[in-house]
PDB file of C-alpha atoms in Angstrom:
ATOM      1  CA  MET A 142       3.874  -4.856   3.834  1.00 79.00           C
ATOM      2  CA  GLN A 143       3.153  -7.462   1.180  1.00 83.00           C
ATOM      3  CA  ARG A 144       4.318 -11.076   1.243  1.00 84.00           C
ATOM      4  CA  VAL A 145       5.751 -12.277  -2.091  1.00 82.00           C
ATOM      5  CA  THR A 146       6.766 -15.793  -3.106  1.00 85.00           C
ATOM      6  CA  LEU A 147       9.760 -15.831  -5.402  1.00 82.00           C
ATOM      7  CA  SER A 148      11.279 -18.642  -7.460  1.00 84.00           C
ATOM      8  CA  VAL A 149      14.967 -18.355  -8.396  1.00 82.00           C
ATOM      9  CA  ASP A 150      17.551 -20.779  -9.710  1.00 88.00           C
ATOM     10  CA  ASP A 151      20.277 -22.152  -7.449  1.00 87.00           C
ATOM     11  CA  ASP A 152      22.964 -19.783  -8.756  1.00 86.00           C
ATOM     12  CA  LEU A 153      20.887 -16.680  -7.989  1.00 86.00           C
ATOM     13  CA  LEU A 154      19.977 -17.992  -4.562  1.00 87.00           C
ATOM     14  CA  ALA A 155      23.660 -18.633  -3.825  1.00 89.00           C
ATOM     15  CA  ALA A 156      24.476 -15.076  -4.974  1.00 87.00           C
ATOM     16  CA  LEU A 157      21.746 -13.695  -2.696  1.00 88.00           C
ATOM     17  CA  ASP A 158      23.034 -15.726   0.248  1.00 89.00           C
ATOM     18  CA  ARG A 159      26.613 -14.489  -0.362  1.00 89.00           C
ATOM     19  CA  HIS A 160      25.346 -10.901  -0.541  1.00 86.00           C
ATOM     20  CA  MET A 161      23.332 -11.456   2.620  1.00 85.00           C
ATOM     21  CA  ALA A 162      26.332 -12.851   4.508  1.00 90.00           C
ATOM     22  CA  LYS A 163      28.733 -10.191   3.228  1.00 88.00           C
ATOM     23  CA  HIS A 164      26.461  -7.339   4.331  1.00 87.00           C
ATOM     24  CA  ARG A 165      25.218  -9.132   7.460  1.00 89.00           C
ATOM     25  CA  TYR A 166      21.527  -9.022   6.686  1.00 86.00           C
ATOM     26  CA  ALA A 167      19.317 -10.787   9.197  1.00 87.00           C
ATOM     27  CA  SER A 168      17.190 -12.313   6.442  1.00 87.00           C
ATOM     28  CA  ARG A 169      16.878 -12.759   2.694  1.00 87.00           C
ATOM     29  CA  SER A 170      13.882 -10.422   2.833  1.00 86.00           C
ATOM     30  CA  GLU A 171      15.999  -7.571   4.204  1.00 86.00           C
ATOM     31  CA  ALA A 172      18.656  -8.169   1.566  1.00 85.00           C
ATOM     32  CA  LEU A 173      16.091  -8.180  -1.238  1.00 86.00           C
ATOM     33  CA  ARG A 174      14.395  -5.031   0.088  1.00 85.00           C
ATOM     34  CA  ASP A 175      17.721  -3.162  -0.003  1.00 82.00           C
ATOM     35  CA  ILE A 176      18.505  -4.460  -3.483  1.00 82.00           C
ATOM     36  CA  LEU A 177      15.080  -3.318  -4.685  1.00 83.00           C
ATOM     37  CA  ARG A 178      15.467   0.088  -3.004  1.00 81.00           C
ATOM     38  CA  GLU A 179      18.743   0.555  -4.888  1.00 78.00           C
ATOM     39  CA  VAL A 180      17.064  -0.361  -8.190  1.00 78.00           C
ATOM     40  CA  ALA A 181      14.191   2.046  -7.458  1.00 77.00           C
ATOM     41  CA  ALA A 182      16.652   4.846  -6.610  1.00 73.00           C
ATOM     42  CA  ARG A 183      18.599   4.281  -9.854  1.00 71.00           C
ATOM     43  CA  GLU A 184      15.361   4.336 -11.858  1.00 73.00           C
ATOM     44  CA  ALA A 185      14.195   7.506 -10.119  1.00 70.00           C
ATOM     45  CA  LEU A 186      17.511   9.210 -10.853  1.00 67.00           C
ATOM     46  CA  ALA A 187      17.436   8.089 -14.487  1.00 65.00           C
ATOM     47  CA  ALA A 188      13.904   9.462 -14.858  1.00 66.00           C
ATOM     48  CA  LYS A 189      14.889  12.715 -13.162  1.00 57.00           C
ATOM     49  CA  SER A 190      18.008  13.086 -15.286  1.00 56.00           C
ATOM     50  CA  GLY A 191      15.908  12.810 -18.413  1.00 54.00           C
ATOM     51  CA  ALA A 192      13.250  15.237 -17.205  1.00 49.00           C
ATOM     52  CA  GLU A 193      13.311  18.678 -18.786  1.00 43.00           C
ATOM     53  CA  GLU A 194      13.648  20.419 -15.417  1.00 48.00           C
ATOM     54  CA  GLY A 195      15.920  17.699 -14.042  1.00 60.00           C
ATOM     55  CA  GLY A 196      15.257  16.104 -10.692  1.00 82.00           C
ATOM     56  CA  PHE A 197      16.599  16.993  -7.284  1.00 87.00           C
ATOM     57  CA  CYS A 198      19.137  14.900  -5.384  1.00 90.00           C
ATOM     58  CA  ILE A 199      21.506  14.744  -2.491  1.00 92.00           C
ATOM     59  CA  ALA A 200      24.924  13.314  -3.244  1.00 94.00           C
ATOM     60  CA  THR A 201      28.447  12.605  -2.141  1.00 96.00           C
ATOM     61  CA  LEU A 202      31.419  13.143  -4.407  1.00 96.00           C
ATOM     62  CA  ALA A 203      34.591  11.417  -3.229  1.00 97.00           C
ATOM     63  CA  TYR A 204      37.877  11.831  -5.068  1.00 95.00           C
ATOM     64  CA  VAL A 205      41.585  11.284  -4.528  1.00 95.00           C
ATOM     65  CA  TYR A 206      44.071  13.650  -6.107  1.00 93.00           C
ATOM     66  CA  ASP A 207      47.753  14.501  -6.219  1.00 91.00           C
ATOM     67  CA  HIS A 208      48.031  17.909  -4.578  1.00 85.00           C
ATOM     68  CA  GLU A 209      51.433  18.469  -6.258  1.00 85.00           C
ATOM     69  CA  THR A 210      49.875  18.560  -9.737  1.00 88.00           C
ATOM     70  CA  ARG A 211      50.432  22.031 -11.151  1.00 88.00           C
ATOM     71  CA  ASP A 212      47.539  24.420 -10.369  1.00 87.00           C
ATOM     72  CA  LEU A 213      45.229  21.552  -9.352  1.00 89.00           C
ATOM     73  CA  GLY A 214      44.353  23.068  -5.980  1.00 85.00           C
ATOM     74  CA  ARG A 215      43.419  26.353  -7.676  1.00 88.00           C
ATOM     75  CA  ARG A 216      41.410  24.572 -10.395  1.00 88.00           C
ATOM     76  CA  LEU A 217      39.502  22.460  -7.856  1.00 87.00           C
ATOM     77  CA  THR A 218      38.727  25.543  -5.786  1.00 87.00           C
ATOM     78  CA  GLN A 219      37.484  27.365  -8.881  1.00 87.00           C
ATOM     79  CA  ALA A 220      35.237  24.423  -9.786  1.00 84.00           C
ATOM     80  CA  GLN A 221      33.827  24.415  -6.247  1.00 85.00           C
ATOM     81  CA  HIS A 222      33.155  28.152  -6.419  1.00 88.00           C
ATOM     82  CA  ARG A 223      31.439  27.781  -9.815  1.00 87.00           C
ATOM     83  CA  HIS A 224      29.073  25.313  -8.148  1.00 87.00           C
ATOM     84  CA  HIS A 225      28.902  26.922  -4.686  1.00 88.00           C
ATOM     85  CA  ASP A 226      25.109  26.619  -4.643  1.00 92.00           C
ATOM     86  CA  LEU A 227      25.419  22.805  -4.662  1.00 94.00           C
ATOM     87  CA  GLN A 228      27.989  22.541  -1.855  1.00 92.00           C
ATOM     88  CA  VAL A 229      26.810  21.582   1.620  1.00 92.00           C
ATOM     89  CA  ALA A 230      30.150  20.548   3.157  1.00 93.00           C
ATOM     90  CA  THR A 231      33.539  19.176   2.156  1.00 92.00           C
ATOM     91  CA  LEU A 232      35.906  16.974   4.138  1.00 94.00           C
ATOM     92  CA  HIS A 233      39.608  17.131   3.215  1.00 93.00           C
ATOM     93  CA  VAL A 234      42.016  14.383   4.338  1.00 94.00           C
ATOM     94  CA  HIS A 235      45.778  14.181   3.758  1.00 94.00           C
ATOM     95  CA  LEU A 236      46.427  10.531   2.850  1.00 93.00           C
ATOM     96  CA  ASP A 237      50.196  10.708   2.409  1.00 93.00           C
ATOM     97  CA  HIS A 238      52.843  13.189   1.185  1.00 91.00           C
ATOM     98  CA  GLU A 239      51.254  13.518  -2.269  1.00 89.00           C
ATOM     99  CA  SER A 240      47.644  12.351  -2.043  1.00 92.00           C
ATOM    100  CA  CYS A 241      44.538  14.007  -0.659  1.00 92.00           C
ATOM    101  CA  LEU A 242      40.995  12.706  -0.334  1.00 95.00           C
ATOM    102  CA  GLU A 243      38.040  15.041  -0.534  1.00 94.00           C
ATOM    103  CA  VAL A 244      34.440  14.095   0.133  1.00 96.00           C
ATOM    104  CA  SER A 245      31.846  16.695  -0.772  1.00 95.00           C
ATOM    105  CA  VAL A 246      28.220  16.568   0.286  1.00 96.00           C
ATOM    106  CA  LEU A 247      26.088  18.108  -2.456  1.00 95.00           C
ATOM    107  CA  ARG A 248      22.427  18.872  -3.065  1.00 93.00           C
ATOM    108  CA  GLY A 249      20.635  20.253  -6.049  1.00 92.00           C
ATOM    109  CA  PRO A 250      19.380  19.372  -9.508  1.00 91.00           C
ATOM    110  CA  VAL A 251      20.725  16.015 -10.719  1.00 89.00           C
ATOM    111  CA  LYS A 252      21.993  17.599 -13.943  1.00 89.00           C
ATOM    112  CA  ASP A 253      23.986  20.247 -12.052  1.00 92.00           C
ATOM    113  CA  VAL A 254      25.417  17.774  -9.525  1.00 93.00           C
ATOM    114  CA  ARG A 255      26.570  15.495 -12.347  1.00 91.00           C
ATOM    115  CA  ALA A 256      28.137  18.484 -14.140  1.00 90.00           C
ATOM    116  CA  MET A 257      30.036  19.512 -11.014  1.00 92.00           C
ATOM    117  CA  ALA A 258      31.273  15.956 -10.491  1.00 93.00           C
ATOM    118  CA  GLY A 259      32.423  15.848 -14.094  1.00 91.00           C
ATOM    119  CA  ASP A 260      34.234  19.198 -13.729  1.00 89.00           C
ATOM    120  CA  THR A 261      36.000  17.859 -10.663  1.00 91.00           C
ATOM    121  CA  VAL A 262      37.034  14.325 -11.555  1.00 90.00           C
ATOM    122  CA  SER A 263      38.124  15.252 -15.088  1.00 90.00           C
ATOM    123  CA  GLN A 264      40.855  17.567 -13.766  1.00 88.00           C
ATOM    124  CA  ARG A 265      44.420  16.468 -14.483  1.00 89.00           C
ATOM    125  CA  GLY A 266      45.800  15.066 -11.213  1.00 91.00           C
ATOM    126  CA  VAL A 267      42.496  13.652  -9.922  1.00 92.00           C
ATOM    127  CA  ARG A 268      43.147   9.904  -9.813  1.00 90.00           C
ATOM    128  CA  HIS A 269      39.906   8.414  -8.515  1.00 91.00           C
ATOM    129  CA  GLY A 270      36.410   9.838  -8.361  1.00 93.00           C
ATOM    130  CA  GLN A 271      33.045   8.427  -7.374  1.00 94.00           C
ATOM    131  CA  LEU A 272      29.677  10.180  -7.338  1.00 94.00           C
ATOM    132  CA  HIS A 273      26.870   8.660  -5.291  1.00 92.00           C
ATOM    133  CA  LEU A 274      23.431  10.140  -5.991  1.00 90.00           C
ATOM    134  CA  VAL A 275      20.309   9.719  -3.861  1.00 88.00           C
ATOM    135  CA  PRO A 276      16.991  10.884  -5.314  1.00 84.00           C
ATOM    136  CA  ALA A 277      15.281  13.489  -3.163  1.00 83.00           C
ATOM    137  CA  GLU A 278      12.313  15.798  -3.263  1.00 75.00           C
ATOM    138  CA  LEU A 279      12.469  19.418  -2.236  1.00 66.00           C
ATOM    139  CA  ASP A 280       9.513  20.368  -0.047  1.00 62.00           C
ATOM    140  CA  HIS A 281       8.774  24.005  -0.876  1.00 57.00           C
ATOM    141  CA  ARG A 282       6.479  24.559   2.085  1.00 58.00           C
ATOM    142  CA  ARG A 283       8.608  27.137   3.874  1.00 59.00           C
ATOM    143  CA  HIS A 284       8.458  27.497   7.617  1.00 59.00           C
ATOM    144  CA  GLY A 285      10.595  28.592  10.546  1.00 60.00           C
ATOM    145  CA  HIS A 286      11.541  27.149  13.917  1.00 64.00           C
ATOM    146  CA  GLY A 287      11.141  29.680  16.675  1.00 64.00           C
ATOM    147  CA  GLY A 288      12.482  32.677  14.774  1.00 61.00           C
ATOM    148  CA  ARG A 289      15.469  30.888  13.200  1.00 62.00           C
ATOM    149  CA  GLY A 290      14.432  31.701   9.647  1.00 60.00           C
ATOM    150  CA  ASP A 291      12.378  30.123   6.921  1.00 61.00           C
ATOM    151  CA  HIS A 292      13.765  27.161   4.996  1.00 58.00           C
ATOM    152  CA  ASP A 293      12.889  24.220   2.753  1.00 60.00           C
ATOM    153  CA  HIS A 294      13.154  20.548   3.655  1.00 60.00           C
ATOM    154  CA  ILE A 295      14.608  17.718   1.588  1.00 66.00           C
ATOM    155  CA  HIS A 296      12.980  14.287   1.556  1.00 59.00           C
ATOM    156  CA  ALA A 297      15.194  11.415   0.411  1.00 55.00           C
TER     157      ALA A 297
END
């Protein structure tokens, strides 16, 4: 680990201290490390999105929708089936008499995950949608665990 001396103006230091207190960091160093990790992840995703092959990611897609909207349930299911290869798991929660929350865990090429998120949140009746991407690498060295089948690993 490297030690870095940093000079910032009073306003930025106050913003860092507020961020540190809000998220309960033990030190300014921990807060800055997390901020820098987030910047590095965004840059990695931007680079992967622009790559010809596209990069690999893991992601969560959270959205709230009105289940009474005509054919919305069918349309959402069709979108999920079109992108079945990206789906890891989905959590469905009934929020009230009209609203449902779904959180999908996804993995795959950044371009495909973004396309699925767009297909989902652009549906009429979906009120809120948020995609959170985490850059990852797919390790293609296949191996098994005591006869349970070969598989790849993901490194985030």
